Amino acid sequence: MAEELLFLDRSTVLRCATGIDVVAEIDTVLRDHCARRVTMPAEGALYWTNSAGAPCRSLALLGGLARDSGDLYGLKVINAAVDNPGRGMERAGGVTLVFDPETARPRCMAEAGYLSAARTSAYSVLSIDLLGPPSWNSASFLGCGTQATIHIDMMVDRFPALDTVYLFDLDRARTEAFATATTQKHPRLRVVASSSVQDAVGAAPVIITVTTSTTPYIPADWIAAGSFVAHVSLDDLTPGALLGAQALYVDDVDLIRENPQRILGHLLNKEPATYVTGTLGAVLNGTCPVVRPSGGYVVSNPFGMSILDVGLVAAVERRARELGLGHVLELR
């Protein structure tokens, strides 16, 4: 019996993604998660340092979704080296596999870098829509890489009132280059390169952290009342900033507790999670209170669930097969 694998490179993934509502796909998976129709084993992680002394890592994330339309199973392998941008490469990249539920063989393999960023951006968009300020028109981005690019692209489409973005990156040249590229791509936006990270945090009511920092640096008193923080990256907020939030939403409490190296995981292993308001999936399913920032600030802190990648890549695979796209590889 012949065994085939459908391979989807970046250009094919992008073509397929244009015909998919990525936010709607992530919404569905989050509802599945809240309804306990998912399987998420502990992630595998490998860390090392390359010859230039830069931290590197490989993450392997398995996930399954039980659906009436057909169960989904898959694996994302996403690797990163901190100094890749200096090589002209995105910091992170990899592949996501979708498995045949009957034979367990991989049936599709897709480039993971774009879709990983897209599912993260879609999660942010949902969290801002459901939990962000009632009215806002500006956002600050800490970090000027791939995640910031895709967040802005998606937010421009989803939030027509957005007219100003503030940017900060430790690399000033990168900030300025990113500002120029963003202005050219989205001419209706006013793009401001902030002079300091504190200025960026205080400049807008919606703050999105997309850095590689493993050292917390944003204290609670930097965050103005009425703000919403999408804490997308690793450890930007200090423990005090997390504990001082008016409300704190996560994607999966157990997933966070399993990673005590990250600041919120450390906190959850140290004391009861009474300061966690709930999950975004529970908000969508109506089983968790909705708290928008008023006298304080609200934080969304997702760790990144494998099932989001599996659900999104499966949707891209369906689209690719409908359009007859991709490269078929003969495994045997």
Tab-separated table of C-alpha atoms in Angstrom:
chain	number	residue	atom	x	y	z
A	1	MET	CA	0.000	0.000	0.000
A	2	ALA	CA	1.409	3.395	-1.009
A	3	GLU	CA	1.940	5.935	1.753
A	4	GLU	CA	1.834	9.612	0.890
A	5	LEU	CA	2.409	12.822	2.781
A	6	LEU	CA	1.030	16.178	1.627
A	7	PHE	CA	3.658	18.887	2.162
A	8	LEU	CA	2.622	22.540	2.357
A	9	ASP	CA	5.409	25.107	2.118
A	10	ARG	CA	5.096	28.715	3.331
A	11	SER	CA	3.718	30.096	0.065
A	12	THR	CA	1.071	27.357	-0.114
A	13	VAL	CA	0.145	27.861	3.545
A	14	LEU	CA	-0.309	31.578	2.923
A	15	ARG	CA	-2.474	30.948	-0.133
A	16	CYS	CA	-4.687	28.538	1.789
A	17	ALA	CA	-4.899	30.780	4.847
A	18	THR	CA	-6.414	33.607	2.790
A	19	GLY	CA	-9.505	31.449	2.348
A	20	ILE	CA	-9.826	30.667	6.068
A	21	ASP	CA	-11.152	32.744	8.948
A	22	VAL	CA	-8.236	32.074	11.291
A	23	VAL	CA	-9.914	33.824	14.226
A	24	ALA	CA	-13.044	31.681	13.814
A	25	GLU	CA	-10.941	28.493	13.722
A	26	ILE	CA	-9.172	29.455	16.959
A	27	ASP	CA	-12.519	30.387	18.520
A	28	THR	CA	-13.827	26.878	17.766
A	29	VAL	CA	-10.786	25.147	19.241
A	30	LEU	CA	-10.983	27.227	22.421
A	31	ARG	CA	-14.625	26.203	22.833
A	32	ASP	CA	-13.591	22.567	22.314
A	33	HIS	CA	-10.992	23.015	25.030
A	34	CYS	CA	-13.504	24.440	27.483
A	35	ALA	CA	-15.846	21.510	26.727
A	36	ARG	CA	-12.974	19.081	27.488
A	37	ARG	CA	-12.931	17.592	23.997
A	38	VAL	CA	-9.148	17.839	23.738
A	39	THR	CA	-5.982	15.939	24.589
A	40	MET	CA	-2.728	17.771	25.353
A	41	PRO	CA	0.246	15.729	26.598
A	42	ALA	CA	3.100	17.565	28.269
A	43	GLU	CA	5.313	19.307	25.725
A	44	GLY	CA	8.794	18.071	24.959
A	45	ALA	CA	11.584	20.630	25.207
A	46	LEU	CA	15.257	20.601	24.266
A	47	TYR	CA	17.580	23.526	25.003
A	48	TRP	CA	21.148	24.280	23.953
A	49	THR	CA	23.536	27.100	23.116
A	50	ASN	CA	24.920	27.524	19.596
A	51	SER	CA	28.506	28.346	18.616
A	52	ALA	CA	27.788	32.078	18.907
A	53	GLY	CA	26.562	31.642	22.478
A	54	ALA	CA	22.915	32.272	21.594
A	55	PRO	CA	20.167	30.300	23.366
A	56	CYS	CA	18.412	27.729	21.140
A	57	ARG	CA	15.433	25.486	21.782
A	58	SER	CA	13.207	22.881	20.189
A	59	LEU	CA	9.628	22.383	21.378
A	60	ALA	CA	7.470	19.388	20.442
A	61	LEU	CA	3.750	19.830	21.108
A	62	LEU	CA	1.225	17.037	20.561
A	63	GLY	CA	-2.516	17.592	20.580
A	64	GLY	CA	-5.843	15.954	19.796
A	65	LEU	CA	-9.376	17.241	19.188
A	66	ALA	CA	-12.509	15.089	19.422
A	67	ARG	CA	-15.086	16.314	16.914
A	68	ASP	CA	-18.266	14.924	15.391
A	69	SER	CA	-16.857	15.800	11.968
A	70	GLY	CA	-13.777	13.654	12.632
A	71	ASP	CA	-11.097	13.515	15.290
A	72	LEU	CA	-7.886	15.464	14.733
A	73	TYR	CA	-4.415	14.552	15.968
A	74	GLY	CA	-1.121	16.254	15.297
A	75	LEU	CA	2.289	17.496	16.349
A	76	LYS	CA	4.046	20.841	16.073
A	77	VAL	CA	7.831	21.044	16.197
A	78	ILE	CA	8.884	24.660	16.541
A	79	ASN	CA	12.558	25.562	16.944
A	80	ALA	CA	14.241	28.887	17.606
A	81	ALA	CA	17.635	30.514	17.986
A	82	VAL	CA	17.697	33.966	19.535
A	83	ASP	CA	20.297	35.221	17.037
A	84	ASN	CA	18.462	34.070	13.902
A	85	PRO	CA	17.262	37.607	13.038
A	86	GLY	CA	20.929	38.572	12.695
A	87	ARG	CA	21.196	35.875	10.009
A	88	GLY	CA	18.237	37.356	8.150
A	89	MET	CA	15.965	34.557	9.419
A	90	GLU	CA	12.829	34.561	11.533
A	91	ARG	CA	13.649	33.657	15.125
A	92	ALA	CA	11.390	30.581	15.128
A	93	GLY	CA	10.406	28.010	12.507
A	94	GLY	CA	9.429	24.399	12.116
A	95	VAL	CA	6.728	22.070	10.857
A	96	THR	CA	3.319	20.850	11.987
A	97	LEU	CA	2.086	17.347	11.226
A	98	VAL	CA	-1.506	16.130	10.994
A	99	PHE	CA	-2.047	12.398	11.602
A	100	ASP	CA	-4.549	10.050	9.974
A	101	PRO	CA	-6.872	9.032	12.852
A	102	GLU	CA	-7.230	5.472	11.527
A	103	THR	CA	-3.684	4.498	10.515
A	104	ALA	CA	-1.849	6.993	12.788
A	105	ARG	CA	0.451	7.832	9.849
A	106	PRO	CA	1.325	11.488	9.210
A	107	ARG	CA	-0.856	12.607	6.298
A	108	CYS	CA	0.087	16.298	6.062
A	109	MET	CA	3.138	18.367	6.992
A	110	ALA	CA	2.976	22.165	6.866
A	111	GLU	CA	5.496	24.925	7.452
A	112	ALA	CA	4.761	26.021	11.015
A	113	GLY	CA	6.303	29.471	11.382
A	114	TYR	CA	3.515	31.507	9.819
A	115	LEU	CA	0.638	29.455	11.220
A	116	SER	CA	2.138	29.435	14.711
A	117	ALA	CA	2.265	33.231	14.627
A	118	ALA	CA	-1.209	33.431	13.067
A	119	ARG	CA	-2.859	31.303	15.740
A	120	THR	CA	-1.152	33.398	18.421
A	121	SER	CA	-2.354	36.612	16.777
A	122	ALA	CA	-5.878	35.231	16.485
A	123	TYR	CA	-5.845	34.413	20.198
A	124	SER	CA	-4.809	38.010	20.930
A	125	VAL	CA	-7.527	39.388	18.659
A	126	LEU	CA	-10.176	37.313	20.432
A	127	SER	CA	-8.915	38.312	23.871
A	128	ILE	CA	-8.879	42.020	22.948
A	129	ASP	CA	-12.357	41.777	21.425
A	130	LEU	CA	-13.823	40.018	24.463
A	131	LEU	CA	-11.798	41.507	27.321
A	132	GLY	CA	-10.181	44.705	26.043
A	133	PRO	CA	-11.174	48.316	26.691
A	134	PRO	CA	-14.708	49.188	25.559
A	135	SER	CA	-13.286	51.851	23.251
A	136	TRP	CA	-9.732	52.202	21.945
A	137	ASN	CA	-7.853	53.249	18.819
A	138	SER	CA	-4.170	52.659	19.546
A	139	ALA	CA	-1.889	49.762	20.484
A	140	SER	CA	1.707	49.398	21.634
A	141	PHE	CA	3.954	46.551	20.494
A	142	LEU	CA	7.004	45.538	22.470
A	143	GLY	CA	9.199	43.615	20.039
A	144	CYS	CA	9.429	44.162	16.288
A	145	GLY	CA	9.554	40.693	14.762
A	146	THR	CA	7.277	38.251	12.942
A	147	GLN	CA	4.715	38.135	15.737
A	148	ALA	CA	4.335	41.918	15.699
A	149	THR	CA	3.925	41.907	11.910
A	150	ILE	CA	1.149	39.314	11.898
A	151	HIS	CA	-0.567	40.835	14.938
A	152	ILE	CA	-0.746	44.203	13.210
A	153	ASP	CA	-1.972	42.671	9.942
A	154	MET	CA	-4.760	40.835	11.734
A	155	MET	CA	-5.692	43.716	14.012
A	156	VAL	CA	-5.969	46.160	11.102
A	157	ASP	CA	-8.507	43.794	9.523
A	158	ARG	CA	-10.434	43.126	12.741
A	159	PHE	CA	-10.392	46.537	14.413
A	160	PRO	CA	-11.156	49.347	11.933
A	161	ALA	CA	-10.873	51.959	14.705
A	162	LEU	CA	-7.169	51.169	15.138
A	163	ASP	CA	-5.317	54.176	13.753
A	164	THR	CA	-2.049	54.394	15.742
A	165	VAL	CA	0.613	51.889	16.738
A	166	TYR	CA	3.565	52.509	19.020
A	167	LEU	CA	6.674	50.363	18.644
A	168	PHE	CA	9.640	49.502	20.803
A	169	ASP	CA	12.481	47.044	20.308
A	170	LEU	CA	15.852	46.916	22.052
A	171	ASP	CA	17.395	47.141	18.596
A	172	ARG	CA	16.643	50.733	17.555
A	173	ALA	CA	17.510	50.054	13.930
A	174	ARG	CA	15.020	47.194	13.865
A	175	THR	CA	12.349	49.431	15.381
A	176	GLU	CA	12.852	52.073	12.710
A	177	ALA	CA	12.946	49.540	9.866
A	178	PHE	CA	9.784	47.909	11.203
A	179	ALA	CA	8.073	51.303	11.476
A	180	THR	CA	8.921	52.088	7.850
A	181	ALA	CA	7.691	48.702	6.629
A	182	THR	CA	4.467	48.976	8.647
A	183	THR	CA	3.736	52.458	7.287
A	184	GLN	CA	4.227	51.243	3.729
A	185	LYS	CA	2.014	48.201	4.271
A	186	HIS	CA	-0.721	50.017	6.217
A	187	PRO	CA	-0.653	53.669	5.106
A	188	ARG	CA	-3.737	54.548	7.137
A	189	LEU	CA	-1.849	53.845	10.367
A	190	ARG	CA	0.149	56.400	12.280
A	191	VAL	CA	3.294	54.541	13.348
A	192	VAL	CA	5.436	55.867	16.206
A	193	ALA	CA	8.820	54.509	17.297
A	194	SER	CA	8.842	54.992	21.084
A	195	SER	CA	12.012	56.211	22.731
A	196	SER	CA	11.782	53.771	25.671
A	197	VAL	CA	9.912	50.667	26.676
A	198	GLN	CA	8.185	52.544	29.495
A	199	ASP	CA	6.990	55.181	27.034
A	200	ALA	CA	5.595	52.441	24.787
A	201	VAL	CA	3.774	50.729	27.670
A	202	GLY	CA	2.134	54.005	28.671
A	203	ALA	CA	1.327	55.217	25.170
A	204	ALA	CA	-1.723	53.068	24.374
A	205	PRO	CA	-4.550	51.239	26.184
A	206	VAL	CA	-3.779	47.975	24.361
A	207	ILE	CA	-0.275	46.598	24.986
A	208	ILE	CA	1.072	43.516	23.212
A	209	THR	CA	4.351	41.938	24.301
A	210	VAL	CA	6.040	39.948	21.538
A	211	THR	CA	9.642	39.829	22.756
A	212	THR	CA	12.117	37.078	23.643
A	213	SER	CA	12.754	38.349	27.164
A	214	THR	CA	13.194	35.798	29.944
A	215	THR	CA	13.693	38.540	32.539
A	216	PRO	CA	10.547	40.346	33.767
A	217	TYR	CA	10.808	44.122	33.356
A	218	ILE	CA	7.297	45.659	33.306
A	219	PRO	CA	6.119	46.625	36.811
A	220	ALA	CA	2.503	47.211	37.696
A	221	ASP	CA	2.928	50.969	38.045
A	222	TRP	CA	3.874	51.305	34.369
A	223	ILE	CA	0.439	50.047	33.299
A	224	ALA	CA	-2.294	52.671	33.291
A	225	ALA	CA	-5.787	51.967	34.581
A	226	GLY	CA	-8.076	51.038	31.718
A	227	SER	CA	-5.340	49.133	29.845
A	228	PHE	CA	-5.350	45.620	28.420
A	229	VAL	CA	-2.117	43.626	28.182
A	230	ALA	CA	-1.784	40.704	25.777
A	231	HIS	CA	1.216	39.038	27.446
A	232	VAL	CA	2.088	36.933	24.419
A	233	SER	CA	5.801	36.388	24.919
A	234	LEU	CA	7.687	34.726	27.739
A	235	ASP	CA	8.340	36.873	30.792
A	236	ASP	CA	7.762	40.575	30.239
A	237	LEU	CA	5.486	41.270	33.217
A	238	THR	CA	6.891	41.158	36.734
A	239	PRO	CA	5.181	38.980	39.356
A	240	GLY	CA	3.714	42.133	40.857
A	241	ALA	CA	2.242	43.158	37.513
A	242	LEU	CA	0.588	39.764	37.084
A	243	LEU	CA	-0.726	39.611	40.644
A	244	GLY	CA	-1.848	43.236	40.546
A	245	ALA	CA	-4.128	42.850	37.528
A	246	GLN	CA	-7.818	43.622	37.847
A	247	ALA	CA	-8.389	40.319	36.023
A	248	LEU	CA	-6.022	37.679	34.627
A	249	TYR	CA	-7.045	35.235	31.887
A	250	VAL	CA	-5.043	32.226	30.639
A	251	ASP	CA	-5.455	29.492	28.048
A	252	ASP	CA	-4.929	26.425	30.286
A	253	VAL	CA	-4.018	26.462	34.003
A	254	ASP	CA	-2.457	22.983	34.004
A	255	LEU	CA	-0.314	23.818	30.966
A	256	ILE	CA	1.040	26.867	32.757
A	257	ARG	CA	1.644	24.993	35.998
A	258	GLU	CA	3.723	22.423	34.085
A	259	ASN	CA	6.217	25.137	33.100
A	260	PRO	CA	7.608	26.649	36.332
A	261	GLN	CA	10.513	28.238	34.405
A	262	ARG	CA	8.135	30.942	33.211
A	263	ILE	CA	7.051	33.526	35.720
A	264	LEU	CA	3.336	32.699	35.806
A	265	GLY	CA	4.089	28.965	35.991
A	266	HIS	CA	6.352	29.665	38.947
A	267	LEU	CA	3.608	31.641	40.654
A	268	LEU	CA	1.015	28.922	40.080
A	269	ASN	CA	3.315	26.335	41.641
A	270	LYS	CA	3.965	28.608	44.600
A	271	GLU	CA	0.448	29.562	45.673
A	272	PRO	CA	-3.218	28.830	44.817
A	273	ALA	CA	-4.453	30.231	41.511
A	274	THR	CA	-7.050	32.479	43.117
A	275	TYR	CA	-5.774	35.420	41.070
A	276	VAL	CA	-6.577	33.646	37.755
A	277	THR	CA	-10.008	34.801	36.623
A	278	GLY	CA	-10.469	32.004	34.075
A	279	THR	CA	-9.691	30.836	30.558
A	280	LEU	CA	-10.539	32.486	27.259
A	281	GLY	CA	-12.390	29.334	26.204
A	282	ALA	CA	-14.626	29.617	29.259
A	283	VAL	CA	-15.308	33.249	28.380
A	284	LEU	CA	-16.376	32.159	24.898
A	285	ASN	CA	-18.592	29.404	26.321
A	286	GLY	CA	-20.188	31.795	28.823
A	287	THR	CA	-18.921	29.968	31.919
A	288	CYS	CA	-16.436	32.618	33.053
A	289	PRO	CA	-17.116	36.267	33.953
A	290	VAL	CA	-16.068	38.956	31.503
A	291	VAL	CA	-13.980	41.679	33.101
A	292	ARG	CA	-12.926	44.648	30.977
A	293	PRO	CA	-10.363	47.121	32.306
A	294	SER	CA	-11.852	49.957	34.333
A	295	GLY	CA	-10.222	50.988	37.593
A	296	GLY	CA	-7.297	48.677	36.874
A	297	TYR	CA	-5.819	46.720	33.997
A	298	VAL	CA	-6.612	43.290	32.522
A	299	VAL	CA	-4.011	40.738	31.424
A	300	SER	CA	-4.317	37.867	28.949
A	301	ASN	CA	-1.454	35.379	29.418
A	302	PRO	CA	-1.636	32.402	27.019
A	303	PHE	CA	1.180	29.838	27.054
A	304	GLY	CA	0.329	28.394	23.625
A	305	MET	CA	-1.762	25.242	23.291
A	306	SER	CA	-0.851	22.545	20.767
A	307	ILE	CA	-4.507	22.031	19.883
A	308	LEU	CA	-4.662	25.519	18.371
A	309	ASP	CA	-1.955	24.524	15.891
A	310	VAL	CA	-3.587	21.174	15.138
A	311	GLY	CA	-7.003	22.715	14.537
A	312	LEU	CA	-5.632	25.482	12.325
A	313	VAL	CA	-3.328	23.264	10.275
A	314	ALA	CA	-6.164	20.794	9.715
A	315	ALA	CA	-8.248	23.671	8.300
A	316	VAL	CA	-5.359	24.659	6.020
A	317	GLU	CA	-4.985	21.037	4.909
A	318	ARG	CA	-8.676	20.859	3.981
A	319	ARG	CA	-8.323	24.028	1.966
A	320	ALA	CA	-5.195	22.755	0.224
A	321	ARG	CA	-6.915	19.526	-0.792
A	322	GLU	CA	-9.962	21.447	-2.049
A	323	LEU	CA	-7.690	23.576	-4.242
A	324	GLY	CA	-5.372	20.766	-5.244
A	325	LEU	CA	-2.366	22.512	-3.729
A	326	GLY	CA	0.786	21.204	-2.077
A	327	HIS	CA	3.503	18.697	-2.876
A	328	VAL	CA	2.734	14.984	-2.475
A	329	LEU	CA	5.710	13.075	-1.058
A	330	GLU	CA	5.920	9.300	-1.426
A	331	LEU	CA	6.961	7.761	1.876
A	332	ARG	CA	7.093	4.212	0.530
